[in-house]
Each structure stands twice: as C-alpha cells, then as structure tokens.
Tab-separated table of C-alpha atoms and ligand atoms in Angstrom:
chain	number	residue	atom	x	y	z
A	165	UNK	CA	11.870	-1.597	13.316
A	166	UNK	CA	10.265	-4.189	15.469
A	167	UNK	CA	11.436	-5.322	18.584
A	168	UNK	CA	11.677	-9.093	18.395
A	169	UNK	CA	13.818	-8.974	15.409
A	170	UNK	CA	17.577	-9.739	15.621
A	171	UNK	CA	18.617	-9.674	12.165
A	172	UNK	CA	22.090	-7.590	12.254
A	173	UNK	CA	21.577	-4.337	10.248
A	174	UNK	CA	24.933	-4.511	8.310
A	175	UNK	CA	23.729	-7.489	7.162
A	176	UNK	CA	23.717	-7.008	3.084
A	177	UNK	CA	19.948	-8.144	2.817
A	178	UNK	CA	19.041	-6.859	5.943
A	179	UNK	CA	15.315	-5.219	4.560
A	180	UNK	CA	14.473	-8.172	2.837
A	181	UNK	CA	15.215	-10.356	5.660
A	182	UNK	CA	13.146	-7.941	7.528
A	183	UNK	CA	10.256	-8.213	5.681
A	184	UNK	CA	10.409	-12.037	5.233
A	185	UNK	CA	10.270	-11.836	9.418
A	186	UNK	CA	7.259	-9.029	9.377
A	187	UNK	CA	5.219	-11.167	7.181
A	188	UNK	CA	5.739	-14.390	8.914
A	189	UNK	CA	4.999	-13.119	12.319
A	190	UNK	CA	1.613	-11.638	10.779
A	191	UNK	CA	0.961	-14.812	9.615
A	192	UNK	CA	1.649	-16.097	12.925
A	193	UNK	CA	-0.766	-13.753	14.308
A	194	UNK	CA	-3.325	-14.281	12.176
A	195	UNK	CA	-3.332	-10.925	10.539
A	196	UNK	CA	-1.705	-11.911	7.348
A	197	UNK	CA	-3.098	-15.162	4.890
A	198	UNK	CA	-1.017	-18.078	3.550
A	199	UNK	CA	-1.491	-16.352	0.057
A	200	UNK	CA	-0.010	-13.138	1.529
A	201	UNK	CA	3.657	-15.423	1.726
A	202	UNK	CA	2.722	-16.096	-1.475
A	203	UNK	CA	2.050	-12.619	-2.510
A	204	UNK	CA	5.083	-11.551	-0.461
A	205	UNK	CA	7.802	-14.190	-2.579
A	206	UNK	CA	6.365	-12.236	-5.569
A	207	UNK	CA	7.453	-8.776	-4.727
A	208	UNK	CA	10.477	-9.555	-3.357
A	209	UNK	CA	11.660	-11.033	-6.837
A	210	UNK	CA	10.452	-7.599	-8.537
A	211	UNK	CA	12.526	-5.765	-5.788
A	212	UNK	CA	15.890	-7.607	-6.331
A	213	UNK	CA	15.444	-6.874	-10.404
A	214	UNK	CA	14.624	-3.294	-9.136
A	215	UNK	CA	18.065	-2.953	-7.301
A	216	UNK	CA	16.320	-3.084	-3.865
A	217	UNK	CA	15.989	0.894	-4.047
A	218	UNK	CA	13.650	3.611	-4.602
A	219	UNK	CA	14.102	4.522	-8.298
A	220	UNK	CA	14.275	8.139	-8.944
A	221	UNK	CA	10.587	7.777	-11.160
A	222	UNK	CA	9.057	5.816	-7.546
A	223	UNK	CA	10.197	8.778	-5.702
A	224	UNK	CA	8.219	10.902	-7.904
A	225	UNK	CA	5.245	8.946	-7.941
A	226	UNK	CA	5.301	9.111	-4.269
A	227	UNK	CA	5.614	12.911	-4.127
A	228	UNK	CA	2.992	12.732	-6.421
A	229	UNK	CA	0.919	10.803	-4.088
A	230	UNK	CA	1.718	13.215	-1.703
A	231	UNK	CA	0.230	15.736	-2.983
A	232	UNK	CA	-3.208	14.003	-4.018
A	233	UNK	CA	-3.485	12.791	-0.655
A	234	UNK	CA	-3.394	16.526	0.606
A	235	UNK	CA	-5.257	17.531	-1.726
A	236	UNK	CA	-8.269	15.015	-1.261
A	237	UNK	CA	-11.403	15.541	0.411
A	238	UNK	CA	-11.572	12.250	2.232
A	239	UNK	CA	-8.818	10.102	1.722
A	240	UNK	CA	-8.554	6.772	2.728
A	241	UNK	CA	-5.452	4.021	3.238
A	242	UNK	CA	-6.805	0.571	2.673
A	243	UNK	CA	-4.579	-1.923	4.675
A	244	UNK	CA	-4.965	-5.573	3.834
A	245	UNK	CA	-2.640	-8.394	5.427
A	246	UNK	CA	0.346	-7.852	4.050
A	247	UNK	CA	0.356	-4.351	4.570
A	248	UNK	CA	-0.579	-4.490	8.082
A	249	UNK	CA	2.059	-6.932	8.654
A	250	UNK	CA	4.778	-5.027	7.050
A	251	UNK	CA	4.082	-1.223	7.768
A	252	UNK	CA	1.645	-0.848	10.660
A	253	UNK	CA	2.932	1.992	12.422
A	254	UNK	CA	4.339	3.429	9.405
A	255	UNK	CA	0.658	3.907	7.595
A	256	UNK	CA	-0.850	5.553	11.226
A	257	UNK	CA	2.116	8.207	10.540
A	258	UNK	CA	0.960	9.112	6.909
A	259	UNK	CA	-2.895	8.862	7.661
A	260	UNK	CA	-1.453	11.776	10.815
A	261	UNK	CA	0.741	13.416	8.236
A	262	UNK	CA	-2.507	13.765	5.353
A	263	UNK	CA	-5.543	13.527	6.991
A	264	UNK	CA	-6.695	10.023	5.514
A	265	UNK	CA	-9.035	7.452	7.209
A	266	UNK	CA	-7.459	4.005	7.207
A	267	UNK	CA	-10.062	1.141	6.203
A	268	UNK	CA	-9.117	-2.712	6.611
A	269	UNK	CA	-10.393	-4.127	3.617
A	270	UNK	CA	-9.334	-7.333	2.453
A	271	UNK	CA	-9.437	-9.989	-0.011
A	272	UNK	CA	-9.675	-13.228	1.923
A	273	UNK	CA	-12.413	-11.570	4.845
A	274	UNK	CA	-13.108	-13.211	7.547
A	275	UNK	CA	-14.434	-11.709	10.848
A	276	UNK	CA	-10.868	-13.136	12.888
A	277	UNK	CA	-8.723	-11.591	10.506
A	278	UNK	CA	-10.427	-8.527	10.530
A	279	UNK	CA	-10.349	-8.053	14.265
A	280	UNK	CA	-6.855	-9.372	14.157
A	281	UNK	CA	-5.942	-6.560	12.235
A	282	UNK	CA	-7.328	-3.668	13.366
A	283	UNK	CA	-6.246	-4.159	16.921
A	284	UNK	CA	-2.595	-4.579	15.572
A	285	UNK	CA	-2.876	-1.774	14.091
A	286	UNK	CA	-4.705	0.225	17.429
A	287	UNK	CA	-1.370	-1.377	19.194
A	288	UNK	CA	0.752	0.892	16.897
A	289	UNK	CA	-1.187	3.899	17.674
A	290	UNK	CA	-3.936	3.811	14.824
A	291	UNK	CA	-7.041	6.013	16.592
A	292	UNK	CA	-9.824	5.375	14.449
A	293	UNK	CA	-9.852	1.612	12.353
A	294	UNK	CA	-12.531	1.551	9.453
A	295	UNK	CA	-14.239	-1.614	7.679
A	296	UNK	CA	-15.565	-3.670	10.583
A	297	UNK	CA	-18.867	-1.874	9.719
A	298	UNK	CA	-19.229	-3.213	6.217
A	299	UNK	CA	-22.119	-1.483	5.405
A	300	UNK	CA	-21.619	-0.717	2.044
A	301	UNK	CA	-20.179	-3.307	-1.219
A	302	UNK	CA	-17.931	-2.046	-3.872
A	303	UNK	CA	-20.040	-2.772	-7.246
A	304	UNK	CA	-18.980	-5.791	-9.140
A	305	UNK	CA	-16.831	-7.966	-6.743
A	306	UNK	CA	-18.692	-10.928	-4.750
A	307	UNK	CA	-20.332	-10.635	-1.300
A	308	UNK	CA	-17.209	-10.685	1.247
A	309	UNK	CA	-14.680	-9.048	-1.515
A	310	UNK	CA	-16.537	-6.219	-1.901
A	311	UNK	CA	-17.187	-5.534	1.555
A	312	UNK	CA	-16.325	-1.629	2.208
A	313	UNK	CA	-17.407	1.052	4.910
A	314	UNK	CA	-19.957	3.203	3.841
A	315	UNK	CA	-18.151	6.556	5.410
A	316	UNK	CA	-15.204	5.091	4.577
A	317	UNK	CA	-13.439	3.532	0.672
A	318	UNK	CA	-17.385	3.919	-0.448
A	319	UNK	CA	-17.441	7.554	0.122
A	320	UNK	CA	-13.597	8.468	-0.660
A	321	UNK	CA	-12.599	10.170	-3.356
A	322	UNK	CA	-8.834	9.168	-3.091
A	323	UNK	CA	-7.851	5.760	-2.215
A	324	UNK	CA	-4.488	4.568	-1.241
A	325	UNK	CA	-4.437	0.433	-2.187
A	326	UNK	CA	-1.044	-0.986	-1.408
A	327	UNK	CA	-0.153	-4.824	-2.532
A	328	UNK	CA	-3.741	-5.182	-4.063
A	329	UNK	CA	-5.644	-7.660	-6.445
A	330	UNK	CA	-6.026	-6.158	-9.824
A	331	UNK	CA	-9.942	-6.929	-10.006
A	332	UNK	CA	-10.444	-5.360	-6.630
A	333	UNK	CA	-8.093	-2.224	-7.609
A	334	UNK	CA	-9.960	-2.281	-10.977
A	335	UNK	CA	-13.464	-1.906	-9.134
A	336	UNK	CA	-12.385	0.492	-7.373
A	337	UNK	CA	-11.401	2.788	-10.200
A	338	UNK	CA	-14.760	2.175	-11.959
A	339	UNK	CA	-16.459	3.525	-9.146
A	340	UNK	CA	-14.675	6.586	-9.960
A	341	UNK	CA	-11.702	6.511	-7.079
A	342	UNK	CA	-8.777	8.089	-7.820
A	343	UNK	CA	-6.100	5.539	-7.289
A	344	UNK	CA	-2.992	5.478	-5.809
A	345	UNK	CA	-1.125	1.719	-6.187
A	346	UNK	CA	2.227	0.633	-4.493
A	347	UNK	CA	2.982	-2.529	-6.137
A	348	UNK	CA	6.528	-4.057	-7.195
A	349	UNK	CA	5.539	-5.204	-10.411
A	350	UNK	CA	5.182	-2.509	-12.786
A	351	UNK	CA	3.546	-5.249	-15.288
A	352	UNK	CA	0.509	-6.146	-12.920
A	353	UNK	CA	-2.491	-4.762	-13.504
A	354	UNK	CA	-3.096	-3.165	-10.099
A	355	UNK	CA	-0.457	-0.414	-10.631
A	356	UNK	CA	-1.562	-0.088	-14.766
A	357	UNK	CA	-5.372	0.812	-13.527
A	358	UNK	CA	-4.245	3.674	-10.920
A	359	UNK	CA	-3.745	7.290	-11.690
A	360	UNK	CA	-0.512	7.165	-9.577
A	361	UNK	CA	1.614	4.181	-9.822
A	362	UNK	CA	4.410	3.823	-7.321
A	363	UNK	CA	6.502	0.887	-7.835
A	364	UNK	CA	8.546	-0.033	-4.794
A	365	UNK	CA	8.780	-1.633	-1.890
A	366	UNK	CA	6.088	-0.648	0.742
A	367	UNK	CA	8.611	-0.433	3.040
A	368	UNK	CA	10.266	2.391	1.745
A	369	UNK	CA	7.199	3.664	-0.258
A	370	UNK	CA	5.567	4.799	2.478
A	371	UNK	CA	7.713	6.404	4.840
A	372	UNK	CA	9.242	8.255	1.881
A	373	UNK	CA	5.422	9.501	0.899
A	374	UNK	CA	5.117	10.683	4.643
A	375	UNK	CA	7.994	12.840	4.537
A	376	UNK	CA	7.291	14.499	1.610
A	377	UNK	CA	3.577	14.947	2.967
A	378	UNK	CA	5.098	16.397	5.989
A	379	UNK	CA	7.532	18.561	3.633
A	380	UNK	CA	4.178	19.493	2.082
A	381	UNK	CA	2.387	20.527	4.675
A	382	UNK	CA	2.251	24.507	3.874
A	383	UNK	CA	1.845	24.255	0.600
A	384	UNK	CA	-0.632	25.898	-1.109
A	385	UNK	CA	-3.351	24.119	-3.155
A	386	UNK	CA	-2.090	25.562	-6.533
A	387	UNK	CA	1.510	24.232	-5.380
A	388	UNK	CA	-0.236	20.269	-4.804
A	389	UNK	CA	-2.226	20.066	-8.115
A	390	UNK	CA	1.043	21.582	-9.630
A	391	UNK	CA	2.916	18.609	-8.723
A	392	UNK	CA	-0.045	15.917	-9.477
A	393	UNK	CA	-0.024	17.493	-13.150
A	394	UNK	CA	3.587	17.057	-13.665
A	395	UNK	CA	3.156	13.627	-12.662
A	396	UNK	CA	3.397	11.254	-15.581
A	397	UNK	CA	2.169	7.810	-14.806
A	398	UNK	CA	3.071	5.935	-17.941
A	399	UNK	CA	6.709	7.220	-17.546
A	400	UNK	CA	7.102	5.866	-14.482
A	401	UNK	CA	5.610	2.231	-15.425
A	402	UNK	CA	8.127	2.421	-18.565
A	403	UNK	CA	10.844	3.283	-16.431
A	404	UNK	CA	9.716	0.599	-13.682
A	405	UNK	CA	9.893	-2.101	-16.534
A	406	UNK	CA	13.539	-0.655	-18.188
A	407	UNK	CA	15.259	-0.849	-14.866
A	408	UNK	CA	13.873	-4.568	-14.475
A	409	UNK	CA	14.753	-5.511	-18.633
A	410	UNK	CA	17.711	-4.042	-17.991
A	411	UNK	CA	19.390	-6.227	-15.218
B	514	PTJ	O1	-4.877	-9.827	3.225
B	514	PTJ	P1	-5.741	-10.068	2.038
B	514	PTJ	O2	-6.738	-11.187	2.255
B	514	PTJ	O3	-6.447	-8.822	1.553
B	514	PTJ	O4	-4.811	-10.567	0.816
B	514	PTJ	C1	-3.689	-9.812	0.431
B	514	PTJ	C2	-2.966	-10.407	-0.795
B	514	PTJ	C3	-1.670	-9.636	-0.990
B	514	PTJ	C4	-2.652	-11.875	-0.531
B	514	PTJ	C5	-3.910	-10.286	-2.029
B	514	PTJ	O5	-4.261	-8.932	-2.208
B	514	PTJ	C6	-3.266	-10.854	-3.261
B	514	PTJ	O6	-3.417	-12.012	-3.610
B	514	PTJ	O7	-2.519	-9.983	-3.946
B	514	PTJ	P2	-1.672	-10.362	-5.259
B	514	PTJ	O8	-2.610	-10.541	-6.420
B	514	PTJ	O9	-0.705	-11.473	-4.935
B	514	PTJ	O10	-0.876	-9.027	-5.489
B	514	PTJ	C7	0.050	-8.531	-4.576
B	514	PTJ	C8	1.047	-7.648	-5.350
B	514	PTJ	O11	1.856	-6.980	-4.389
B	514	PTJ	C9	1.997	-8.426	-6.280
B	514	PTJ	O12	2.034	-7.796	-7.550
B	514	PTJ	C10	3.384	-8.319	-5.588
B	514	PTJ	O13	4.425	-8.193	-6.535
B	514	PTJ	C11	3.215	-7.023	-4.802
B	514	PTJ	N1	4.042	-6.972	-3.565
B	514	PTJ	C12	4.293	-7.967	-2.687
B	514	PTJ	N2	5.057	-7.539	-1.661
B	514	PTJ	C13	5.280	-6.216	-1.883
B	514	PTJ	C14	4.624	-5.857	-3.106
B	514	PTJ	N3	4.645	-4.598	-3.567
B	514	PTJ	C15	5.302	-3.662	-2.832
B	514	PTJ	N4	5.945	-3.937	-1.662
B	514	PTJ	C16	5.968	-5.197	-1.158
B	514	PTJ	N5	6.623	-5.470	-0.019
C-alpha cells in the first residue's frame, strides 16, 4: 500500500479509491498520461460489473500465466503508465518470483516519461529497467510506438502486456510472442489476441500470479506445461462476459 494514502481500509470501495489515488499521483509525477485517467475510468466500470473480485476463471488464467512465465526462456513484463502507477513494487516481486526482464514500453513515448518511469520503478526495488535503449522496433506500429529493446520484448518469447492497446498487443503476437493480457474488459481486443487472457484488476492480478509462481517454484517442467494445456482461454473470455451480462 503506499504511504501517502489515507483512505480508511474498511471503507466499502477502499481498492478502487486506491487506485483512483495511484493513478493520479502517477499522473502527478509524470509517469502516467492524461489518457491513462482515461484508460483507468474504463476499467474501473468493467470491475464494478465484475463484482470487484477475482473470478474463479481469472484465477485460473493467472495460474496459467504462472506457469508460462516459468516455463519461458526469456520472459519479459512490459510496464506502461498505468501499470507503473498502480503496481510498481508489485511487478519487481513477480519479475524476482519468475525470472522475467521488465521493459518500459509505452504508447505515448517520450524521453521524460520514460525516465520518469523507470526510476519509480528503481525506487521500489526494480534492479535492472529495460527500453531506454530502443534499439530495436516492433514490425508494423509507427516510429515511437514500436520502440522495443533489442535484448529485451524483441528477443522474448513470452510477454506479459498489462492494460495495453489492442494494435500494439496485436503486433506483438504477429511477431510470434506468446501473450499474456490483464485487461478488465473481456470484449477488447487486447485480451481476445493473447494466448492467456486474465481479466481482472491488475491490482489483484498480479500479486495473485506471484504467489502461485512462488507456489510453483519446484515444479517440474512436465507439471508447468500441464497446467498451460488445461488452460482454456475462450472459457475464460465467455465466462468474463457472463459474469458482466449477468449483473
Ligand atoms: O502509458 P502509455 O503511454 O503506454 O499508455 C497507457 C494507456 C493505458 C493509456 C494505453 O495503453 C491505452 O490507451 O490503453 P487503452 O486502449 O485505453 O486500454 C487499456 C485497457 O486497460 C482498457 O481495456 C481498460 O478496461 C483496461 N484497464 C484499465 N485499468 C485497469 C484495466 N485492466 C485491468 N486493471 C486495471 N486497473
């Protein structure tokens, strides 16, 4: 939890009030864009249809993600505004907990923001910050979109893309990436391009994928790709979509 906040933690919308206050500071600090409020009013609608919880088919998923981000040879966490704003120290403890690489990479790139972000996320312990290099382009997206590291998203075979654009998470699975989305809206077409769909709220996603990495961590290789076969993506988009319908 961050230290500046004082929003009571009884309080019946205390998360979402949470996040509202991560996302403003970042804006504050330059990490996260005007369209990242934007961005932000948009998934908090999905998560109020959603119940505000991790649906049993998201928990899945997130195992599931688990287990393909053990299982990869070179992982990488891409961390854009938003998600830098709203889960810093949380993503340096599931890059530790799976090996991964995290890579700023963002839609809206400028140099400031870039900076901005990778020494917020040093501040919460992050070791090694890719993307400043930017010496390699994801094929198909314009000249400061597509800016990637070379040793980094370029070269990954998994790729973790939280709160993403769908052209930029659709580029990225052309190139061959296997995809892992977090997105609250199971209709987007971010989270309908990836090979593991997890809709929920970051906040939760991605502490809950860390402990099930950690719960992972002796397992053996034929244990992992057991669990990323039994994965069924479409069922969890369906079931994303019923619990919304539903309401
Ligand atoms: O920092 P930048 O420049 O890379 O820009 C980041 C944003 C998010 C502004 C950019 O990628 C963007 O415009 O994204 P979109 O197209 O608005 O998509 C963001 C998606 O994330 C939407 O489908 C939202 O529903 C979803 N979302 C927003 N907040 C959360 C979320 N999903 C999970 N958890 C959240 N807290």
């Amino acid at each position: 939890m961050t230290d500046e906040v004082e929003i009571p933690e009884d309080h019946p919308r205390y998360q979402s009030l949470l996040t509202r206050h991560r996302i403003e500071e970042g804006v504050e600090k330059g990490i996260t864009s005007k369209q990242g409020l934007i961005a932000e009013g948009r998934g908090e609608s999905f998560d109020y249809l959603l119940g505000e919880e991790t649906l049993p088919s998201a928990d899945e998923a997130e195992l599931a993600a688990a287990a393909q981000l053990l299982l990869a040879e070179h992982a990488v966490l891409s961390m854009n505004g938003n998600v830098a704003a709203l889960v810093p120290g949380e993503i340096v403890e599931l890059a530790e907990a799976t090996g991964a690489d995290i890579e700023v990479n963002l839609f809206n790139r400028t140099e400031e923001r870039m900076q901005a972000i990778a020494d917020h996320l040093r501040e919460h312990g992050a070791e090694n910050v890719k993307g400043l290099t930017a010496d390699a382009r994801i094929p198909g997206l314009e000249h400061e979109r597509g800016k990637v590291d070379e040793e980094g998203i370029y070269s990954a075979d998994v790729v973790l893309v939280p709160l993403e654009d769908g052209d930029r998470a659709e580029a990225l699975a052309e190139m061959g990436k296997t995809e892992i989305v977090i997105d609250l809206n199971p209709l987007s077409r971010s989270p309908r391009t990836a090979a593991i769909p997890i809709i929920d709220n970051i906040m939760r996603a991605v502490p809950n994928m860390t402990a099930h990495a950690r719960d992972l961590a002796d397992a053996s290789r034929e244990e992992l790709e057991a669990i990323v076969e039994a994965f069924d993506r479409e069922k969890t988009l369906e079931e994303a979509e019923h619990a919304i319908r539903d309401v």
